[in-house]
mmCIF file of C-alpha atoms in Angstrom:
data_model
loop_
_atom_site.group_PDB
_atom_site.id
_atom_site.type_symbol
_atom_site.label_atom_id
_atom_site.label_comp_id
_atom_site.label_asym_id
_atom_site.label_seq_id
_atom_site.Cartn_x
_atom_site.Cartn_y
_atom_site.Cartn_z
ATOM 1 C CA MET A 1 -22.021 39.706 155.503
ATOM 2 C CA THR A 2 -21.210 38.288 152.662
ATOM 3 C CA LEU A 3 -18.654 38.336 150.066
ATOM 4 C CA LEU A 4 -20.817 41.447 147.270
ATOM 5 C CA ASP A 5 -21.228 43.157 150.055
ATOM 6 C CA VAL A 6 -17.826 43.367 150.751
ATOM 7 C CA TRP A 7 -16.809 44.107 147.391
ATOM 8 C CA LEU A 8 -18.970 46.907 147.301
ATOM 9 C CA SER A 9 -18.404 48.279 150.162
ATOM 10 C CA ARG A 10 -14.355 48.596 149.193
ATOM 11 C CA SER A 11 -15.232 49.619 145.135
ATOM 12 C CA ILE A 12 -18.709 52.345 145.545
ATOM 13 C CA PRO A 13 -15.471 55.323 147.346
ATOM 14 C CA MET A 14 -13.508 53.672 144.419
ATOM 15 C CA CYS A 15 -15.956 55.191 142.042
ATOM 16 C CA LEU A 16 -16.962 57.754 143.386
ATOM 17 C CA LEU A 17 -12.909 59.157 143.740
ATOM 18 C CA LEU A 18 -12.865 58.003 139.560
ATOM 19 C CA GLN A 19 -15.970 60.079 139.504
ATOM 20 C CA SER A 20 -14.363 63.442 140.619
ATOM 21 C CA LEU A 21 -11.096 63.184 139.740
ATOM 22 C CA VAL A 22 -13.305 63.058 135.672
ATOM 23 C CA LEU A 23 -14.913 65.773 137.173
ATOM 24 C CA MET A 24 -11.757 67.722 138.177
ATOM 25 C CA ALA A 25 -10.260 66.905 134.452
ATOM 26 C CA LEU A 26 -13.284 67.869 132.310
ATOM 27 C CA CYS A 27 -13.588 71.329 134.524
ATOM 28 C CA PHE A 28 -10.166 72.399 134.871
ATOM 29 C CA PRO A 29 -8.582 70.681 131.196
ATOM 30 C CA SER A 30 -5.965 72.632 131.145
ATOM 31 C CA ALA A 31 -4.406 73.650 134.746
ATOM 32 C CA SER A 32 -1.324 71.118 135.271
ATOM 33 C CA MET A 33 -0.444 73.150 131.335
ATOM 34 C CA CYS A 34 -0.291 76.533 133.463
ATOM 35 C CA PRO A 35 3.270 77.683 132.917
ATOM 36 C CA LYS A 36 5.113 78.158 136.439
ATOM 37 C CA GLY A 37 4.524 81.735 138.233
ATOM 38 C CA CYS A 38 0.486 81.816 136.301
ATOM 39 C CA ILE A 39 -2.239 81.705 137.247
ATOM 40 C CA CYS A 40 -5.083 79.827 135.111
ATOM 41 C CA GLN A 41 -9.198 79.673 135.380
ATOM 42 C CA ARG A 42 -11.737 78.817 133.494
ATOM 43 C CA ASP A 43 -13.972 81.639 132.032
ATOM 44 C CA PRO A 44 -17.030 80.141 131.810
ATOM 45 C CA HIS A 45 -18.541 82.861 129.692
ATOM 46 C CA LEU A 46 -15.682 83.044 127.350
ATOM 47 C CA HIS A 47 -15.677 79.434 126.962
ATOM 48 C CA GLY A 48 -11.745 79.680 128.178
ATOM 49 C CA LEU A 49 -9.046 80.077 130.265
ATOM 50 C CA ASN A 50 -8.291 83.841 131.984
ATOM 51 C CA VAL A 51 -4.423 83.375 132.329
ATOM 52 C CA THR A 52 -2.479 85.607 135.063
ATOM 53 C CA CYS A 53 1.363 86.324 134.837
ATOM 54 C CA SER A 54 1.072 89.438 136.105
ATOM 55 C CA GLN A 55 4.201 90.626 138.491
ATOM 56 C CA SER A 56 6.434 87.116 138.111
ATOM 57 C CA ARG A 57 9.251 88.362 137.170
ATOM 58 C CA LEU A 58 9.444 87.233 134.134
ATOM 59 C CA LYS A 59 11.375 87.974 131.528
ATOM 60 C CA GLU A 60 10.296 86.371 128.131
ATOM 61 C CA ILE A 61 6.967 84.859 127.013
ATOM 62 C CA PRO A 62 6.181 81.921 129.125
ATOM 63 C CA PRO A 63 6.373 78.958 125.784
ATOM 64 C CA SER A 64 3.914 76.680 127.344
ATOM 65 C CA LEU A 65 0.727 78.753 126.975
ATOM 66 C CA PRO A 66 -2.266 77.198 127.421
ATOM 67 C CA VAL A 67 -3.956 76.491 123.694
ATOM 68 C CA ASP A 68 -7.367 77.720 125.523
ATOM 69 C CA THR A 69 -6.666 81.185 126.936
ATOM 70 C CA VAL A 70 -8.391 83.509 126.192
ATOM 71 C CA LEU A 71 -6.771 86.037 128.288
ATOM 72 C CA LEU A 72 -3.873 86.750 128.742
ATOM 73 C CA ARG A 73 -2.270 88.931 131.786
ATOM 74 C CA LEU A 74 2.060 89.599 131.107
ATOM 75 C CA ASP A 75 2.232 93.070 132.552
ATOM 76 C CA HIS A 76 4.699 94.766 134.701
ATOM 77 C CA ASN A 77 7.282 92.116 134.207
ATOM 78 C CA GLN A 78 10.470 92.246 132.592
ATOM 79 C CA ILE A 79 9.514 91.070 128.898
ATOM 80 C CA GLY A 80 12.394 92.613 126.801
ATOM 81 C CA ALA A 81 10.948 90.100 122.822
ATOM 82 C CA VAL A 82 8.256 88.972 121.942
ATOM 83 C CA PRO A 83 9.640 86.911 119.590
ATOM 84 C CA ASP A 84 7.663 85.937 115.737
ATOM 85 C CA GLN A 85 4.677 83.846 115.637
ATOM 86 C CA THR A 86 5.266 83.058 120.209
ATOM 87 C CA PHE A 87 1.393 83.555 120.000
ATOM 88 C CA HIS A 88 0.998 81.551 117.404
ATOM 89 C CA GLY A 89 -1.633 78.335 118.475
ATOM 90 C CA LEU A 90 -4.097 80.307 120.706
ATOM 91 C CA ARG A 91 -6.584 81.037 118.082
ATOM 92 C CA LEU A 92 -8.701 82.027 121.310
ATOM 93 C CA LEU A 93 -7.031 85.037 122.822
ATOM 94 C CA ARG A 94 -9.742 88.156 122.661
ATOM 95 C CA GLU A 95 -7.303 89.877 125.431
ATOM 96 C CA LEU A 96 -2.851 90.723 125.721
ATOM 97 C CA ASN A 97 -1.479 92.613 128.477
ATOM 98 C CA LEU A 98 2.150 93.310 127.277
ATOM 99 C CA SER A 99 2.222 96.688 129.605
ATOM 100 C CA TYR A 100 4.803 98.332 131.865
ATOM 101 C CA ASN A 101 7.534 95.635 130.887
ATOM 102 C CA ALA A 102 10.789 96.474 128.741
ATOM 103 C CA VAL A 103 9.854 96.003 125.012
ATOM 104 C CA GLU A 104 12.332 97.212 122.525
ATOM 105 C CA THR A 105 11.022 96.157 119.084
ATOM 106 C CA LEU A 106 8.188 94.738 117.491
ATOM 107 C CA GLY A 107 9.156 92.006 114.383
ATOM 108 C CA GLU A 108 6.684 91.483 111.293
ATOM 109 C CA ALA A 109 5.284 88.122 112.443
ATOM 110 C CA ALA A 110 5.289 89.018 116.759
ATOM 111 C CA PHE A 111 0.724 88.658 116.556
ATOM 112 C CA SER A 112 0.780 85.942 113.845
ATOM 113 C CA GLY A 113 -1.883 84.208 114.175
ATOM 114 C CA ILE A 114 -4.058 86.188 116.692
ATOM 115 C CA GLU A 115 -4.160 89.153 113.975
ATOM 116 C CA GLY A 116 -8.553 87.336 113.315
ATOM 117 C CA THR A 117 -9.504 86.629 117.471
ATOM 118 C CA LEU A 118 -7.516 89.529 119.910
ATOM 119 C CA GLN A 119 -9.450 92.425 120.176
ATOM 120 C CA VAL A 120 -7.702 94.705 122.717
ATOM 121 C CA LEU A 121 -3.917 94.799 122.522
ATOM 122 C CA ASP A 122 -1.629 96.592 125.844
ATOM 123 C CA LEU A 123 1.980 97.448 124.986
ATOM 124 C CA SER A 124 2.191 100.666 126.830
ATOM 125 C CA HIS A 125 4.643 101.235 128.968
ATOM 126 C CA ASN A 126 7.721 99.544 127.260
ATOM 127 C CA ARG A 127 10.801 100.706 125.547
ATOM 128 C CA ILE A 128 9.784 100.724 121.718
ATOM 129 C CA THR A 129 11.747 102.141 119.427
ATOM 130 C CA SER A 130 11.384 101.302 116.886
ATOM 131 C CA VAL A 131 8.295 98.725 114.825
ATOM 132 C CA HIS A 132 8.900 95.917 112.082
ATOM 133 C CA LYS A 133 6.058 98.089 109.264
ATOM 134 C CA ASP A 134 3.681 95.808 108.632
ATOM 135 C CA ALA A 135 3.611 95.211 112.845
ATOM 136 C CA PHE A 136 -0.380 96.291 113.037
ATOM 137 C CA ALA A 137 -0.570 95.717 109.395
ATOM 138 C CA ARG A 138 -3.332 92.276 109.909
ATOM 139 C CA LEU A 139 -4.940 93.238 113.310
ATOM 140 C CA LYS A 140 -7.834 94.027 114.068
ATOM 141 C CA ALA A 141 -7.507 95.103 117.827
ATOM 142 C CA ARG A 142 -7.719 98.097 119.416
ATOM 143 C CA VAL A 143 -3.696 98.555 120.252
ATOM 144 C CA ILE A 144 -2.652 101.225 123.384
ATOM 145 C CA VAL A 145 0.394 102.416 122.670
ATOM 146 C CA ASP A 146 1.461 105.180 125.295
ATOM 147 C CA ASP A 147 4.292 106.137 126.928
ATOM 148 C CA ASN A 148 6.969 104.524 124.743
ATOM 149 C CA PRO A 149 10.087 106.452 123.244
ATOM 150 C CA TRP A 150 9.394 105.476 119.820
ATOM 151 C CA HIS A 151 11.549 106.656 117.066
ATOM 152 C CA CYS A 152 10.122 108.407 114.440
ATOM 153 C CA ASP A 153 11.468 107.047 111.216
ATOM 154 C CA CYS A 154 9.502 105.608 107.644
ATOM 155 C CA ALA A 155 9.243 102.499 109.121
ATOM 156 C CA LEU A 156 6.861 103.219 111.517
ATOM 157 C CA GLN A 157 5.201 105.885 109.966
ATOM 158 C CA GLN A 158 3.879 102.892 107.255
ATOM 159 C CA ALA A 159 2.727 100.847 110.309
ATOM 160 C CA ILE A 160 0.879 103.802 111.710
ATOM 161 C CA SER A 161 -0.316 104.095 108.428
ATOM 162 C CA GLY A 162 -1.684 100.546 108.509
ATOM 163 C CA MET A 163 -3.962 101.002 111.744
ATOM 164 C CA ALA A 164 -6.530 103.484 110.165
ATOM 165 C CA HIS A 165 -8.827 101.422 112.503
ATOM 166 C CA ASN A 166 -6.719 103.015 115.464
ATOM 167 C CA HIS A 167 -6.345 106.175 115.118
ATOM 168 C CA GLU A 168 -7.140 106.415 118.951
ATOM 169 C CA ALA A 169 -3.802 104.549 119.442
ATOM 170 C CA ALA A 170 -1.302 106.667 115.917
ATOM 171 C CA ALA A 171 -2.151 109.816 118.138
ATOM 172 C CA ARG A 172 -0.625 109.054 120.782
ATOM 173 C CA VAL A 173 2.605 107.998 119.168
ATOM 174 C CA LEU A 174 4.763 110.772 120.435
ATOM 175 C CA CYS A 175 8.417 111.197 118.690
ATOM 176 C CA ARG A 176 11.324 110.719 121.941
ATOM 177 C CA SER A 177 13.561 110.913 118.296
ATOM 178 C CA SER A 178 12.729 111.590 114.184
ATOM 179 C CA GLU A 179 14.526 112.112 111.537
ATOM 180 C CA LEU A 180 12.825 115.665 110.913
ATOM 181 C CA ARG A 181 14.708 117.227 114.416
ATOM 182 C CA ASP A 182 11.507 119.563 114.572
ATOM 183 C CA GLN A 183 9.107 117.007 115.675
ATOM 184 C CA GLU A 184 10.816 115.350 118.596
ATOM 185 C CA GLY A 185 8.386 115.488 121.430
ATOM 186 C CA ARG A 186 5.281 115.839 119.368
ATOM 187 C CA PRO A 187 2.216 114.065 118.634
ATOM 188 C CA PHE A 188 3.426 111.690 115.425
ATOM 189 C CA LEU A 189 0.066 112.864 113.373
ATOM 190 C CA ALA A 190 1.785 115.904 113.355
ATOM 191 C CA VAL A 191 4.299 114.238 110.523
ATOM 192 C CA ASP A 192 2.787 115.788 107.568
ATOM 193 C CA THR A 193 6.044 114.812 105.608
ATOM 194 C CA ASP A 194 6.626 111.888 103.449
ATOM 195 C CA LEU A 195 10.034 110.011 105.895
ATOM 196 C CA CYS A 196 10.136 107.680 103.402
ATOM 197 C CA ASN A 197 10.535 109.830 100.547
ATOM 198 C CA LEU A 198 12.740 112.172 103.064
ATOM 199 C CA ALA A 199 15.388 109.094 103.407
ATOM 200 C CA LYS A 200 15.293 108.765 99.635
ATOM 201 C CA ARG A 201 16.475 111.613 99.453
ATOM 202 C CA THR A 202 18.398 111.452 101.656
ATOM 203 C CA THR A 203 20.415 108.992 100.499
ATOM 204 C CA ASP A 204 20.139 110.747 97.397
ATOM 205 C CA TYR A 205 21.895 113.984 98.287
ATOM 206 C CA ALA A 206 25.424 111.379 100.202
ATOM 207 C CA MET A 207 25.569 109.819 96.928
ATOM 208 C CA LEU A 208 25.240 113.151 95.014
ATOM 209 C CA VAL A 209 27.896 114.602 97.525
ATOM 210 C CA THR A 210 30.231 110.614 97.492
ATOM 211 C CA MET A 211 30.562 111.492 93.580
ATOM 212 C CA PHE A 212 30.856 114.924 93.964
ATOM 213 C CA GLY A 213 33.773 114.311 96.433
ATOM 214 C CA TRP A 214 35.318 111.614 93.577
ATOM 215 C CA PHE A 215 34.628 113.468 90.743
ATOM 216 C CA ALA A 216 36.568 116.676 92.145
ATOM 217 C CA MET A 217 39.937 113.917 93.866
ATOM 218 C CA VAL A 218 39.795 113.334 89.906
ATOM 219 C CA ILE A 219 39.619 117.055 88.520
ATOM 220 C CA SER A 220 42.379 117.785 90.790
ATOM 221 C CA TYR A 221 44.699 115.015 90.798
ATOM 222 C CA VAL A 222 45.021 115.570 86.987
ATOM 223 C CA VAL A 223 45.645 119.505 87.322
ATOM 224 C CA TYR A 224 47.776 119.167 89.721
ATOM 225 C CA TYR A 225 49.401 115.911 86.829
ATOM 226 C CA VAL A 226 49.746 118.911 84.208
ATOM 227 C CA ARG A 227 51.679 121.677 85.878
ATOM 228 C CA GLN A 228 53.862 118.798 87.515
ATOM 229 C CA ASN A 229 54.466 118.330 83.592
ATOM 230 C CA GLN A 230 54.711 122.117 83.137
ATOM 231 C CA GLU A 231 57.420 122.146 85.810
ATOM 232 C CA ASP A 232 59.489 119.033 84.647
ATOM 233 C CA ALA A 233 59.345 120.375 81.145
ATOM 234 C CA ARG A 234 60.560 124.189 82.107
ATOM 235 C CA ARG A 235 63.307 122.893 83.833
ATOM 236 C CA HIS A 236 64.240 120.023 81.193
ATOM 237 C CA LEU A 237 64.267 123.226 79.143
ATOM 238 C CA GLU A 238 66.347 125.883 81.045
ATOM 239 C CA TYR A 239 68.600 122.910 81.635
ATOM 240 C CA LEU A 240 69.117 122.393 77.873
ATOM 241 C CA LYS A 241 69.859 126.355 77.530
ATOM 242 C CA SER A 242 72.213 125.825 80.423
ATOM 243 C CA LEU A 243 74.493 123.839 78.138
ATOM 244 C CA PRO A 244 77.476 124.738 76.723
ATOM 245 C CA SER A 245 77.707 125.451 72.643
ATOM 246 C CA LYS A 246 79.269 123.424 70.842
ATOM 247 C CA PRO A 247 82.787 124.336 69.685
ATOM 248 C CA LYS A 248 83.306 124.041 65.883
ATOM 249 C CA LYS A 249 85.951 121.733 64.204
ATOM 250 C CA PRO A 250 88.608 123.910 61.950
ATOM 251 C CA ASP A 251 87.375 122.570 58.474
ATOM 252 C CA GLU A 252 84.471 124.130 58.908
ATOM 253 C CA ALA A 253 85.346 127.376 59.423
ATOM 254 C CA ASP A 254 88.013 126.769 56.457
ATOM 255 C CA ASP A 255 85.470 126.852 54.450
ATOM 256 C CA ILE A 256 82.557 129.354 56.148
ATOM 257 C CA SER A 257 86.235 132.223 55.434
ATOM 258 C CA THR A 258 86.776 130.471 51.554
ATOM 259 C CA VAL A 259 82.830 131.571 50.946
ATOM 260 C CA VAL A 260 83.704 134.192 52.569
#
């Protein structure tokens, strides 16, 4: 066997192995970036990754999500917050499932960076009570918000008004608590009162009551002060009247007799 034959017999398997590694790298470029506890599968139809982190006991959103994620499932975990701009680098994200978690509130930039691509956002079965007034302002996605203990206030009313294209989602918002007690347990769209003006009127009323209270205190003090001074003056006058009269001098008595 010649040296050429030996070299070829050893190099051909190595080439095949390298070729296989290159193909795997091309087919699964983000597999090494898949977050712990998640499954990443490439979707040939959407030209991106389907990242499934369901039921993984996550308490926060994984910080190292693949940039080519198209579908992200984070449902049935213990996630308690959605930090601002946490999805900012996922410019291909079309569907985000955050249902069955423990999210309590949403900030202004919770979905920053994915407003243009996101098509479905599932926030159902969480603990959301309040959101920033602009949390959904630029979203074009279909938003699902069922089964959350919403507190119906001015901020939520502004957020709902920014979901004109999501009338169905807005109709499913039920008031667990409300600025108006008679609205508790009712659909939020049934609230026909401007809660922002209601809050302003409540603040103005509280300020008016406070000012009236201070004014009443000042008047009461002035009246008390005047009455106290009058009482002191009356006592002083009575004291002066109670003093004995000063006896007259003899010379003054003689002068009076002479005049008579």
